[in-house]
Short mmCIF file of C-alpha atoms in Angstrom, two decimals:
data_model
loop_
_atom_site.label_atom_id
_atom_site.label_comp_id
_atom_site.label_asym_id
_atom_site.label_seq_id
_atom_site.Cartn_x
_atom_site.Cartn_y
_atom_site.Cartn_z
CA UNK A 238 -0.12 -0.03 0.02
CA UNK A 239 2.78 2.33 0.80
CA UNK A 240 4.59 1.79 -2.27
CA UNK A 241 1.50 2.51 -4.44
CA UNK A 242 0.70 5.59 -2.38
CA UNK A 243 4.43 6.58 -2.88
CA UNK A 244 4.06 6.13 -6.65
CA UNK A 245 0.90 8.26 -6.71
CA UNK A 246 2.64 11.07 -4.73
CA UNK A 247 5.80 10.77 -7.30
CA UNK A 248 3.44 11.07 -10.29
CA UNK A 249 1.65 13.90 -8.63
CA UNK A 250 5.03 15.75 -8.11
CA UNK A 251 5.88 15.31 -11.59
CA UNK A 252 2.70 16.53 -12.91
CA UNK A 253 2.83 19.48 -10.52
CA UNK A 254 4.85 21.42 -13.08
CA UNK A 255 2.69 21.40 -16.07
CA UNK A 256 -0.26 21.92 -13.69
CA UNK A 257 1.34 25.05 -12.45
CA UNK A 258 2.10 26.49 -16.03
CA UNK A 259 -1.51 25.80 -17.03
CA UNK A 260 -2.79 27.56 -13.72
CA UNK A 261 -0.52 30.66 -14.34
CA UNK A 262 -1.88 30.79 -17.83
CA UNK A 263 -5.36 30.32 -16.63
CA UNK A 264 -5.17 33.07 -13.94
CA UNK A 265 -3.25 35.27 -15.88
CA UNK A 266 -5.71 35.33 -18.78
CA UNK A 267 -8.83 35.72 -16.72
CA UNK A 268 -7.30 38.01 -13.92
CA UNK A 269 -5.98 40.63 -16.28
CA UNK A 270 -6.79 44.40 -16.58
CA UNK A 271 -10.24 44.59 -18.30
CA UNK A 272 -9.16 47.63 -20.31
CA UNK A 273 -6.09 45.66 -21.55
CA UNK A 274 -8.26 42.61 -22.37
CA UNK A 275 -10.85 45.00 -24.26
CA UNK A 276 -7.89 46.41 -26.26
CA UNK A 277 -6.76 43.04 -27.12
CA UNK A 278 -10.12 41.69 -28.12
CA UNK A 279 -10.93 44.77 -30.31
CA UNK A 280 -7.63 45.36 -32.23
CA UNK A 281 -5.53 42.07 -31.71
CA UNK A 282 -7.49 39.10 -31.41
CA UNK A 283 -9.61 39.25 -34.37
CA UNK A 284 -6.85 39.60 -36.79
CA UNK A 285 -4.73 36.82 -35.38
CA UNK A 286 -7.59 34.56 -34.88
CA UNK A 287 -8.84 34.73 -38.49
CA UNK A 288 -5.11 34.38 -39.65
CA UNK A 289 -4.48 31.28 -37.38
CA UNK A 290 -7.75 29.55 -38.27
CA UNK A 291 -7.05 30.10 -41.97
CA UNK A 292 -3.41 28.74 -41.46
CA UNK A 293 -4.55 25.66 -39.49
CA UNK A 294 -7.41 24.86 -41.94
CA UNK A 295 -5.19 25.25 -45.01
CA UNK A 296 -2.21 23.28 -43.59
CA UNK A 297 -4.23 20.52 -42.40
CA UNK A 298 -6.31 20.11 -45.74
CA UNK A 299 -3.18 20.38 -48.06
CA UNK A 300 -0.90 18.17 -45.75
CA UNK A 301 -3.76 15.61 -45.23
CA UNK A 302 -4.09 15.43 -48.95
CA UNK A 303 -0.41 14.94 -49.71
CA UNK A 304 0.15 12.59 -46.92
CA UNK A 305 -2.97 10.50 -47.80
CA UNK A 306 -2.39 10.34 -51.46
CA UNK A 307 1.47 9.51 -51.09
CA UNK A 308 0.51 6.96 -48.59
CA UNK A 309 -1.95 5.21 -50.76
CA UNK A 310 0.30 5.42 -53.67
CA UNK A 311 3.26 3.54 -52.19
CA UNK A 312 1.24 1.00 -50.60
CA UNK A 313 -1.25 0.07 -53.25
CA UNK A 314 0.75 0.69 -56.50
CA UNK A 315 4.04 -0.95 -57.86
CA UNK A 316 5.94 1.69 -60.02
CA UNK A 317 9.54 2.58 -60.55
CA UNK A 318 11.56 3.70 -57.33
CA UNK A 319 8.49 2.81 -55.01
CA UNK A 320 10.70 1.13 -52.40
CA UNK A 321 12.83 4.27 -52.24
CA UNK A 322 9.88 6.84 -52.16
CA UNK A 323 8.41 4.57 -49.29
CA UNK A 324 10.96 5.65 -46.69
CA UNK A 325 12.30 8.76 -48.23
CA UNK A 326 9.10 10.51 -47.97
CA UNK A 327 9.54 10.64 -44.30
CA UNK A 328 12.86 12.40 -44.51
CA UNK A 329 11.39 15.95 -44.74
CA UNK A 330 10.64 15.73 -40.98
CA UNK A 331 14.45 16.28 -40.62
CA UNK A 332 14.02 19.88 -41.93
CA UNK A 333 12.55 22.25 -39.30
CA UNK A 334 9.60 24.17 -40.90
CA UNK A 335 11.32 27.61 -40.07
CA UNK A 336 14.45 26.38 -42.00
CA UNK A 337 12.25 25.51 -45.10
CA UNK A 338 10.44 28.75 -44.74
CA UNK A 339 13.61 31.00 -45.00
CA UNK A 340 15.01 29.11 -47.86
CA UNK A 341 11.70 29.45 -49.63
CA UNK A 342 11.45 33.11 -48.91
CA UNK A 343 15.05 33.87 -49.72
CA UNK A 344 15.01 31.89 -53.07
CA UNK A 345 11.40 32.72 -54.19
CA UNK A 346 11.08 36.35 -53.24
CA UNK A 347 10.95 39.30 -55.67
CA UNK A 348 14.69 40.10 -55.19
CA UNK A 349 15.61 36.34 -54.87
CA UNK A 350 17.87 34.40 -57.45
CA UNK A 351 15.03 32.82 -59.17
CA UNK A 352 13.03 35.80 -60.15
CA UNK A 353 16.14 37.74 -60.80
CA UNK A 354 17.28 35.20 -63.19
CA UNK A 355 13.82 34.95 -64.96
CA UNK A 356 13.66 38.70 -65.26
CA UNK A 357 16.98 38.72 -67.00
CA UNK A 358 15.72 36.55 -69.57
CA UNK A 359 11.82 37.02 -70.07
CA UNK A 360 11.98 40.88 -69.13
CA UNK A 361 11.59 43.00 -66.12
CA UNK A 362 7.97 43.17 -66.05
CA UNK A 363 7.79 39.47 -65.02
CA UNK A 364 6.18 39.05 -61.64
CA UNK A 365 5.43 35.84 -60.04
CA UNK A 366 3.00 35.16 -57.30
CA UNK A 367 4.21 36.50 -53.97
CA UNK A 368 5.87 33.86 -51.63
CA UNK A 369 5.13 36.06 -48.78
CA UNK A 370 1.49 35.39 -48.78
CA UNK A 371 -1.12 33.23 -47.07
CA UNK A 372 -0.84 30.59 -49.73
CA UNK A 373 3.01 30.57 -49.55
CA UNK A 374 3.11 29.98 -45.66
CA UNK A 375 0.40 27.34 -46.12
CA UNK A 376 2.48 25.50 -48.89
CA UNK A 377 5.70 25.71 -47.01
CA UNK A 378 4.14 24.31 -43.83
CA UNK A 379 2.29 21.55 -45.52
CA UNK A 380 5.51 20.39 -47.14
CA UNK A 381 7.11 20.31 -43.68
CA UNK A 382 4.22 18.49 -41.93
CA UNK A 383 2.62 16.18 -44.52
CA UNK A 384 4.89 13.28 -42.98
CA UNK A 385 2.93 13.13 -39.88
CA UNK A 386 -0.17 12.19 -42.07
CA UNK A 387 1.90 10.12 -44.30
CA UNK A 388 3.47 7.74 -41.72
CA UNK A 389 0.03 7.03 -39.93
CA UNK A 390 -2.01 6.63 -43.33
CA UNK A 391 0.71 4.42 -44.93
CA UNK A 392 0.66 1.95 -41.70
CA UNK A 393 -3.27 1.92 -42.14
CA UNK A 394 -3.37 1.27 -45.62
CA UNK A 395 -0.62 -1.40 -45.46
CA UNK A 396 -2.23 -3.37 -42.99
CA UNK A 397 -5.82 -3.56 -44.46
CA UNK A 398 -5.27 -6.96 -46.04
CA UNK A 399 -6.16 -8.50 -49.29
CA UNK A 400 -9.63 -9.78 -48.02
CA UNK A 401 -11.05 -6.08 -48.06
CA UNK A 402 -10.27 -5.84 -51.79
CA UNK A 403 -11.76 -9.20 -52.48
CA UNK A 404 -15.08 -8.29 -50.79
CA UNK A 405 -15.01 -5.08 -52.76
CA UNK A 406 -14.50 -6.73 -55.84
CA UNK A 407 -17.23 -9.30 -55.35
CA UNK A 408 -19.70 -6.41 -54.80
CA UNK A 409 -18.70 -5.10 -58.23
CA UNK A 410 -16.85 -2.17 -56.99
CA UNK A 411 -14.53 -0.37 -59.33
CA UNK A 412 -10.69 0.30 -58.04
CA UNK A 413 -11.72 4.07 -57.64
CA UNK A 414 -14.99 3.06 -55.61
CA UNK A 415 -12.90 0.60 -53.76
CA UNK A 416 -10.48 3.23 -52.60
CA UNK A 417 -13.27 5.76 -51.57
CA UNK A 418 -15.75 3.42 -50.20
CA UNK A 419 -13.39 0.70 -48.50
CA UNK A 420 -9.89 1.66 -48.01
CA UNK A 421 -10.26 5.40 -47.33
CA UNK A 422 -13.16 4.75 -44.53
CA UNK A 423 -10.91 1.99 -42.96
CA UNK A 424 -7.92 4.23 -42.83
CA UNK A 425 -9.91 7.43 -41.75
CA UNK A 426 -9.28 7.26 -37.86
CA UNK A 427 -5.37 7.18 -38.39
CA UNK A 428 -5.70 9.93 -41.23
CA UNK A 429 -7.57 12.07 -38.79
CA UNK A 430 -5.30 11.56 -35.96
CA UNK A 431 -2.53 12.58 -38.41
CA UNK A 432 -4.23 15.70 -39.45
CA UNK A 433 -5.07 16.47 -35.64
CA UNK A 434 -1.23 16.28 -34.96
CA UNK A 435 -0.62 18.78 -38.06
CA UNK A 436 -3.16 21.25 -36.62
CA UNK A 437 -1.27 21.18 -33.26
CA UNK A 438 2.10 21.74 -34.85
CA UNK A 439 0.53 24.58 -36.93
CA UNK A 440 -0.89 26.25 -33.85
CA UNK A 441 2.48 25.94 -32.08
CA UNK A 442 4.54 27.03 -34.90
CA UNK A 443 6.56 30.35 -34.38
CA UNK A 444 9.52 30.37 -36.65
CA UNK A 445 7.90 29.68 -39.94
CA UNK A 446 5.10 32.42 -39.42
CA UNK A 447 7.89 34.85 -38.16
CA UNK A 448 9.97 34.24 -41.29
CA UNK A 449 6.73 34.97 -43.46
CA UNK A 450 5.73 38.14 -41.29
CA UNK A 451 2.31 36.16 -41.01
CA UNK A 452 0.73 37.38 -37.81
CA UNK A 453 -0.80 34.60 -35.54
CA UNK A 454 -1.17 34.06 -31.72
CA UNK A 455 2.42 32.84 -31.36
CA UNK A 456 3.65 35.93 -32.92
CA UNK A 457 1.37 38.27 -31.16
CA UNK A 458 2.55 36.67 -27.97
CA UNK A 459 6.39 37.31 -29.07
CA UNK A 460 5.64 40.99 -29.85
CA UNK A 461 3.84 41.48 -26.46
CA UNK A 462 6.75 39.71 -24.73
CA UNK A 463 9.69 41.52 -26.55
CA UNK A 464 8.33 44.58 -28.02
CA UNK A 465 5.64 45.76 -25.56
CA UNK A 466 7.33 44.24 -22.47
CA UNK A 467 3.76 43.32 -21.36
CA UNK A 468 3.64 39.91 -19.56
CA UNK A 469 0.06 40.65 -18.94
CA UNK A 470 -0.84 40.83 -22.52
CA UNK A 471 1.35 37.78 -23.35
CA UNK A 472 -0.57 35.84 -20.57
CA UNK A 473 -4.10 36.71 -21.97
CA UNK A 474 -3.05 35.86 -25.73
CA UNK A 475 -1.49 32.62 -24.42
CA UNK A 476 -4.73 31.62 -22.72
CA UNK A 477 -6.73 32.16 -25.79
CA UNK A 478 -4.23 30.07 -27.77
CA UNK A 479 -4.31 27.27 -25.01
CA UNK A 480 -8.20 26.97 -25.90
CA UNK A 481 -7.48 26.53 -29.49
CA UNK A 482 -4.83 23.94 -28.82
CA UNK A 483 -7.40 22.32 -26.30
CA UNK A 484 -9.71 22.02 -29.07
CA UNK A 485 -7.06 20.63 -31.64
CA UNK A 486 -6.11 18.07 -28.73
CA UNK A 487 -9.71 16.88 -28.15
CA UNK A 488 -9.95 16.18 -31.86
CA UNK A 489 -6.80 14.24 -31.82
CA UNK A 490 -8.03 12.20 -28.90
CA UNK A 491 -11.50 11.72 -30.40
CA UNK A 492 -9.56 10.10 -33.65
CA UNK A 493 -7.40 7.97 -31.45
CA UNK A 494 -10.46 6.62 -29.50
CA UNK A 495 -12.13 5.99 -32.78
CA UNK A 496 -9.16 3.67 -34.02
CA UNK A 497 -9.93 0.19 -34.28
CA UNK A 498 -7.63 -2.47 -35.92
CA UNK A 499 -9.75 -4.73 -37.81
CA UNK A 500 -7.96 -7.99 -38.83
CA UNK A 501 -9.75 -9.19 -42.26
CA UNK A 502 -7.43 -12.08 -42.38
CA UNK A 503 -5.46 -13.16 -45.29
CA UNK A 504 -2.23 -11.69 -46.87
CA UNK A 505 -1.53 -8.18 -47.43
CA UNK A 506 -3.15 -6.58 -50.44
CA UNK A 507 -1.32 -7.02 -53.64
CA UNK A 508 -0.04 -3.88 -55.27
CA UNK A 509 -1.33 -2.73 -58.61
CA UNK A 510 1.49 -2.75 -61.33
CA UNK A 511 1.41 0.53 -63.29
CA UNK A 512 2.74 0.81 -66.52
CA UNK A 513 3.20 3.40 -69.33
CA UNK A 514 1.96 7.04 -68.48
CA UNK A 515 0.52 6.01 -65.19
CA UNK A 516 3.95 4.73 -63.80
CA UNK A 517 5.46 7.91 -64.99
CA UNK A 518 2.99 9.97 -63.18
CA UNK A 519 3.05 7.92 -60.08
CA UNK A 520 6.98 8.14 -60.18
CA UNK A 521 6.80 11.94 -60.54
CA UNK A 522 4.25 12.83 -57.72
CA UNK A 523 6.66 11.77 -54.81
CA UNK A 524 9.59 12.96 -56.74
CA UNK A 525 8.10 16.37 -56.97
CA UNK A 526 7.31 16.54 -53.35
CA UNK A 527 10.66 15.27 -52.34
CA UNK A 528 12.32 17.75 -54.68
CA UNK A 529 10.54 20.82 -53.09
CA UNK A 530 10.49 19.59 -49.47
CA UNK A 531 13.99 18.18 -49.28
CA UNK A 532 16.32 18.15 -52.19
CA UNK A 533 16.22 21.78 -53.32
CA UNK A 534 16.12 23.15 -49.60
CA UNK A 535 19.06 20.98 -48.77
CA UNK A 536 21.28 21.76 -51.89
CA UNK A 537 20.40 25.44 -51.16
CA UNK A 538 21.51 25.28 -47.47
CA UNK A 539 24.73 23.47 -48.52
CA UNK A 540 25.58 26.14 -51.04
CA UNK A 541 24.95 29.09 -48.76
CA UNK A 542 26.70 27.25 -45.79
CA UNK A 543 29.89 26.66 -47.92
CA UNK A 544 29.73 30.24 -49.16
CA UNK A 545 29.95 31.74 -45.71
CA UNK A 546 31.71 29.06 -43.61
CA UNK A 547 35.00 30.72 -43.63
CA UNK A 548 33.38 33.96 -42.29
CA UNK A 549 30.96 32.61 -39.78
CA UNK A 550 32.92 29.85 -38.34
CA UNK A 551 34.27 31.99 -35.46
CA UNK A 552 34.09 32.00 -31.76
CA UNK A 553 30.28 33.05 -31.78
CA UNK A 554 29.39 30.01 -34.12
CA UNK A 555 31.20 27.63 -31.91
CA UNK A 556 29.85 29.29 -28.49
CA UNK A 557 26.22 28.53 -30.29
CA UNK A 558 27.06 25.07 -30.96
CA UNK A 559 28.41 24.54 -27.31
CA UNK A 560 25.27 26.27 -25.90
CA UNK A 561 23.12 23.77 -27.89
CA UNK A 562 24.99 20.87 -27.05
CA UNK A 563 25.14 21.69 -23.24
CA UNK A 564 21.21 22.52 -23.22
CA UNK A 565 20.55 19.36 -25.11
CA UNK A 566 22.45 17.04 -22.62
CA UNK A 567 21.25 18.83 -19.53
CA UNK A 568 17.62 18.45 -20.79
CA UNK A 569 18.28 14.81 -21.87
CA UNK A 570 19.35 13.88 -18.54
CA UNK A 571 16.57 15.85 -16.61
CA UNK A 572 13.60 14.72 -18.77
CA UNK A 573 14.85 11.00 -19.09
CA UNK A 574 15.17 10.83 -15.28
CA UNK A 575 11.48 12.29 -14.93
CA UNK A 576 10.24 9.89 -17.64
CA UNK A 577 11.87 6.86 -15.90
CA UNK A 578 10.11 7.87 -12.63
CA UNK A 579 6.73 8.46 -14.16
CA UNK A 580 7.08 5.22 -16.00
CA UNK A 581 7.68 3.29 -12.70
CA UNK A 582 4.98 5.09 -10.96
CA UNK A 583 2.45 4.01 -13.67
CA UNK A 584 3.91 0.58 -13.65
CA UNK A 585 3.16 0.45 -9.72
CA UNK A 586 -0.19 1.81 -9.85
CA UNK A 587 -2.75 1.76 -12.62
CA UNK A 588 -5.81 3.26 -11.31
CA UNK A 589 -7.80 6.05 -13.11
CA UNK A 590 -5.96 8.70 -10.88
CA UNK A 591 -2.59 7.36 -11.84
CA UNK A 592 -3.66 7.64 -15.49
CA UNK A 593 -4.94 11.24 -15.23
CA UNK A 594 -1.65 12.25 -13.56
CA UNK A 595 0.44 10.56 -16.34
CA UNK A 596 -1.64 12.33 -19.02
CA UNK A 597 -1.29 15.75 -17.16
CA UNK A 598 2.44 15.24 -16.74
CA UNK A 599 2.78 14.58 -20.49
CA UNK A 600 0.63 17.35 -21.74
CA UNK A 601 2.95 19.87 -22.20
CA UNK A 602 3.86 18.56 -25.71
CA UNK A 603 0.58 19.82 -27.02
CA UNK A 604 1.33 23.43 -25.71
CA UNK A 605 3.13 25.79 -28.09
CA UNK A 606 6.63 26.91 -27.13
CA UNK A 607 5.54 30.65 -26.66
CA UNK A 608 2.83 29.51 -24.26
CA UNK A 609 5.14 27.34 -22.32
CA UNK A 610 7.73 30.24 -22.04
CA UNK A 611 5.05 32.60 -20.73
CA UNK A 612 3.60 29.87 -18.35
CA UNK A 613 7.16 29.08 -16.72
CA UNK A 614 8.41 32.67 -16.45
CA UNK A 615 5.45 33.93 -14.40
CA UNK A 616 5.44 31.31 -11.56
CA UNK A 617 9.20 31.57 -11.41
CA UNK A 618 9.35 35.31 -11.12
CA UNK A 619 6.88 35.00 -8.35
CA UNK A 620 9.06 32.49 -6.71
CA UNK A 621 12.22 34.63 -7.28
CA UNK A 622 10.61 37.64 -5.60
CA UNK A 623 9.64 35.57 -2.53
CA UNK A 624 13.32 33.93 -2.21
CA UNK A 625 14.92 37.46 -2.53
CA UNK A 626 12.42 38.86 0.03
CA UNK A 627 13.12 36.15 2.30
CA UNK A 628 17.08 36.48 1.74
CA UNK A 629 16.69 40.25 2.69
CA UNK A 630 14.77 39.52 5.72
CA UNK A 631 17.83 37.04 6.75
CA UNK A 632 20.13 39.95 5.95
CA UNK A 633 21.40 38.82 2.50
CA UNK A 634 20.56 40.78 -0.67
CA UNK A 635 21.47 38.33 -3.51
CA UNK A 636 19.82 38.71 -6.94
CA UNK A 637 18.51 35.38 -8.21
CA UNK A 638 16.65 36.08 -11.57
CA UNK A 639 15.34 32.41 -11.65
CA UNK A 640 12.92 33.44 -14.59
CA UNK A 641 15.91 34.20 -16.83
CA UNK A 642 18.13 31.36 -15.89
CA UNK A 643 19.09 27.80 -17.14
CA UNK A 644 16.60 26.65 -14.39
CA UNK A 645 13.72 28.30 -16.53
CA UNK A 646 14.95 26.83 -19.65
CA UNK A 647 15.39 23.23 -18.15
CA UNK A 648 11.98 23.38 -16.58
CA UNK A 649 10.19 24.55 -19.75
CA UNK A 650 12.08 21.93 -21.75
CA UNK A 651 10.89 19.34 -19.22
CA UNK A 652 7.16 20.39 -19.67
CA UNK A 653 7.50 20.49 -23.44
CA UNK A 654 9.52 17.40 -23.98
CA UNK A 655 8.46 14.85 -21.24
CA UNK A 656 6.07 12.92 -23.39
CA UNK A 657 8.70 12.54 -26.17
CA UNK A 658 10.76 10.62 -23.54
CA UNK A 659 8.00 9.08 -21.66
CA UNK A 660 6.82 7.07 -24.73
CA UNK A 661 9.66 4.99 -25.55
CA UNK A 662 10.80 4.38 -21.86
CA UNK A 663 7.13 3.26 -20.82
CA UNK A 664 7.04 1.00 -23.83
CA UNK A 665 10.37 -0.74 -23.00
CA UNK A 666 9.29 -0.90 -19.42
CA UNK A 667 6.26 -2.70 -20.27
CA UNK A 668 8.19 -5.55 -21.88
CA UNK A 669 9.76 -6.29 -18.53
CA UNK A 670 7.23 -8.94 -17.22
CA UNK A 671 6.22 -9.39 -13.41
CA UNK A 672 7.47 -12.92 -13.61
CA UNK A 673 10.96 -11.54 -14.43
CA UNK A 674 10.82 -9.36 -11.43
CA UNK A 675 9.65 -12.25 -9.23
CA UNK A 676 12.69 -14.50 -10.48
CA UNK A 677 15.13 -11.55 -9.77
CA UNK A 678 13.70 -11.29 -6.25
CA UNK A 679 14.18 -15.02 -5.73
CA UNK A 680 17.79 -14.56 -6.57
CA UNK A 681 18.18 -11.70 -3.98
CA UNK A 682 17.73 -8.68 -6.27
CA UNK A 683 15.33 -6.44 -4.49
CA UNK A 684 14.84 -2.52 -4.35
CA UNK A 685 17.47 -0.65 -6.02
CA UNK A 686 19.48 -3.77 -6.80
CA UNK A 687 16.63 -4.99 -8.93
CA UNK A 688 16.51 -1.51 -10.95
CA UNK A 689 20.17 -1.40 -11.34
CA UNK A 690 20.92 -5.08 -12.23
CA UNK A 691 17.91 -6.29 -14.04
CA UNK A 692 15.79 -3.21 -15.23
CA UNK A 693 18.25 -0.67 -16.42
CA UNK A 694 20.26 -2.91 -18.65
CA UNK A 695 16.68 -4.01 -20.31
CA UNK A 696 16.04 -0.26 -20.60
CA UNK A 697 19.11 0.90 -22.03
CA UNK A 698 17.71 1.06 -25.62
CA UNK A 699 14.56 2.96 -24.54
CA UNK A 700 16.49 5.57 -22.58
CA UNK A 701 18.95 6.05 -25.24
CA UNK A 702 16.16 6.67 -27.70
CA UNK A 703 14.37 8.88 -25.30
CA UNK A 704 17.65 10.91 -24.83
CA UNK A 705 18.51 11.03 -28.46
CA UNK A 706 14.93 12.47 -29.10
CA UNK A 707 14.93 14.99 -26.37
CA UNK A 708 18.47 16.03 -27.30
CA UNK A 709 17.42 16.67 -31.04
CA UNK A 710 14.20 18.45 -29.90
CA UNK A 711 15.97 20.77 -27.68
CA UNK A 712 18.65 21.75 -30.49
CA UNK A 713 15.84 22.70 -32.86
CA UNK A 714 13.67 24.31 -30.50
CA UNK A 715 13.31 28.03 -31.13
CA UNK A 716 10.63 30.09 -29.04
CA UNK A 717 11.26 28.72 -25.40
CA UNK A 718 14.98 29.14 -25.92
CA UNK A 719 14.53 32.59 -27.46
CA UNK A 720 12.21 33.95 -24.77
CA UNK A 721 13.78 32.38 -21.56
CA UNK A 722 17.48 31.95 -22.32
CA UNK A 723 20.01 33.56 -20.05
CA UNK A 724 21.78 36.82 -21.34
CA UNK A 725 24.27 35.73 -24.02
CA UNK A 726 23.11 32.03 -24.23
CA UNK A 727 22.54 32.06 -28.03
CA UNK A 728 21.81 28.53 -29.54
CA UNK A 729 21.73 27.47 -33.27
CA UNK A 730 17.99 28.16 -33.37
CA UNK A 731 18.41 31.47 -31.78
CA UNK A 732 20.96 32.38 -34.40
CA UNK A 733 18.72 31.46 -37.22
CA UNK A 734 16.02 33.40 -35.89
CA UNK A 735 18.45 36.48 -35.51
CA UNK A 736 19.92 36.25 -38.84
CA UNK A 737 16.54 35.79 -40.53
CA UNK A 738 15.08 38.69 -38.71
CA UNK A 739 18.01 40.82 -40.05
CA UNK A 740 17.50 39.57 -43.73
CA UNK A 741 20.71 37.73 -43.64
CA UNK A 742 19.14 34.66 -45.33
CA UNK A 743 22.34 33.12 -46.58
CA UNK A 744 24.28 33.46 -43.41
CA UNK A 745 21.40 31.51 -41.65
CA UNK A 746 22.18 28.50 -43.55
CA UNK A 747 25.23 27.44 -41.54
CA UNK A 748 23.35 27.09 -38.15
CA UNK A 749 20.31 25.80 -39.92
CA UNK A 750 22.14 23.05 -41.53
CA UNK A 751 23.69 21.96 -38.30
CA UNK A 752 19.94 21.74 -37.03
CA UNK A 753 18.97 19.78 -40.15
CA UNK A 754 21.68 17.15 -39.41
CA UNK A 755 20.59 16.83 -35.81
CA UNK A 756 17.05 16.25 -37.19
CA UNK A 757 18.15 13.23 -39.17
CA UNK A 758 18.64 11.24 -35.85
CA UNK A 759 15.03 10.91 -34.91
CA UNK A 760 13.87 10.51 -38.52
CA UNK A 761 16.29 7.63 -38.81
CA UNK A 762 14.91 6.05 -35.58
CA UNK A 763 11.57 6.57 -36.97
CA UNK A 764 12.18 5.06 -40.32
CA UNK A 765 13.77 1.98 -38.68
CA UNK A 766 10.36 1.37 -36.56
CA UNK A 767 8.13 2.13 -39.38
CA UNK A 768 9.87 -0.21 -41.85
CA UNK A 769 9.22 -2.99 -39.20
CA UNK A 770 5.55 -2.50 -39.38
CA UNK A 771 5.31 -2.39 -43.41
#
């Protein structure tokens, strides 16, 4: 009884941090100055709300269409390079959306190399549709986020089995009708889940919309924070954004609840072999997507990075690399320890209260970075004031400034990325059976010795996977680091933001390239797992 009660208290302690963040956002949003709230509702919220909803709907629809169509193509049809495209279509996940954004803007803007070259050939009157537009940001974000839908839809289509097609054929359905009336409805819960994830990522995005100067809630929070120096306005905007994220999260949970694995029996469905112009089009479609989302941006980044390597590989560059690595390692150690503790607490006690605490502890991944930065800053600032007041009462006057320290960064990272580490750790811990624990106890391994000598060796792969995923996410993370870092603690992502804000597009390629290389690690892990299911 004491062990299970201790596990409940441990889970409650871990969940206290995201609960504090949510509480500070809630009370800050509803307890602000009425005049300030009226001003925001009249002059700020309508514009950013419309822009945010248009962006979310556009990206979800386009990314859903791309991901679903490509997933069906590589699972239902046989055409040249199909096996290559099957896994290569996941590689754009390695490129952060904000990197793809500044490459697109720099390359396709009016003064960019493409339009300049075309005007020199076709005349100065040439005008291409502006890339800095609603359509431009929707296309760029869709190219960056479609793999979320593609990954889930590919698994759904690949596991439907041949019997579903046989039943459809016996009813006289054509291939097109079979797809629309059988295959697509069977895969709909997975597709809806992927689209809900795309919606949450779009709501949370800051770097991409900042590059395009497209006003959304995240950029409005940033302006209130950095330009107006109004924590109150940032809190109120963050509270509204949390409501939107809550809607997207509810949709995602509904989609997951609707998922049912139907085993129709028989072998996997045979692929339809395409020939002639159909095979050519089938090869051209994923090739075009990869060209736009991966090949051209990657080659552009390499060219720009080489051009400025000699100039920018200086002390400032290596300091940003060192800061990114240090933050990644510290965050990985902290978050993996929290994930391991939470996984053990859940293993010890599986009642509804423990499940609720586990969900609360890992809810931070659904919150945008700008929201988390504000939500962590406010309670830390209040704690800082209390500690300094207590210090003055004891005769000391030491400024702490916890809200702008590495403590604030690591706590915000812990809230944001605990879910990333918890999933692989919990999955690997679930493979350790109770009978194995009982056998170890009979041999004298109990308590800490059981964990050290039996569990940790078996959990090594899960812990390394969790640490790698957290490390890479921290290296690529922009808004939390930008808003809560200590003075002078620039990272690779912060360097990208600063250079692109100054219009130094080509110089931003060097830190961006390093972020892309770091992003290849989780994609490689994802590919390895995905190929095991196909």
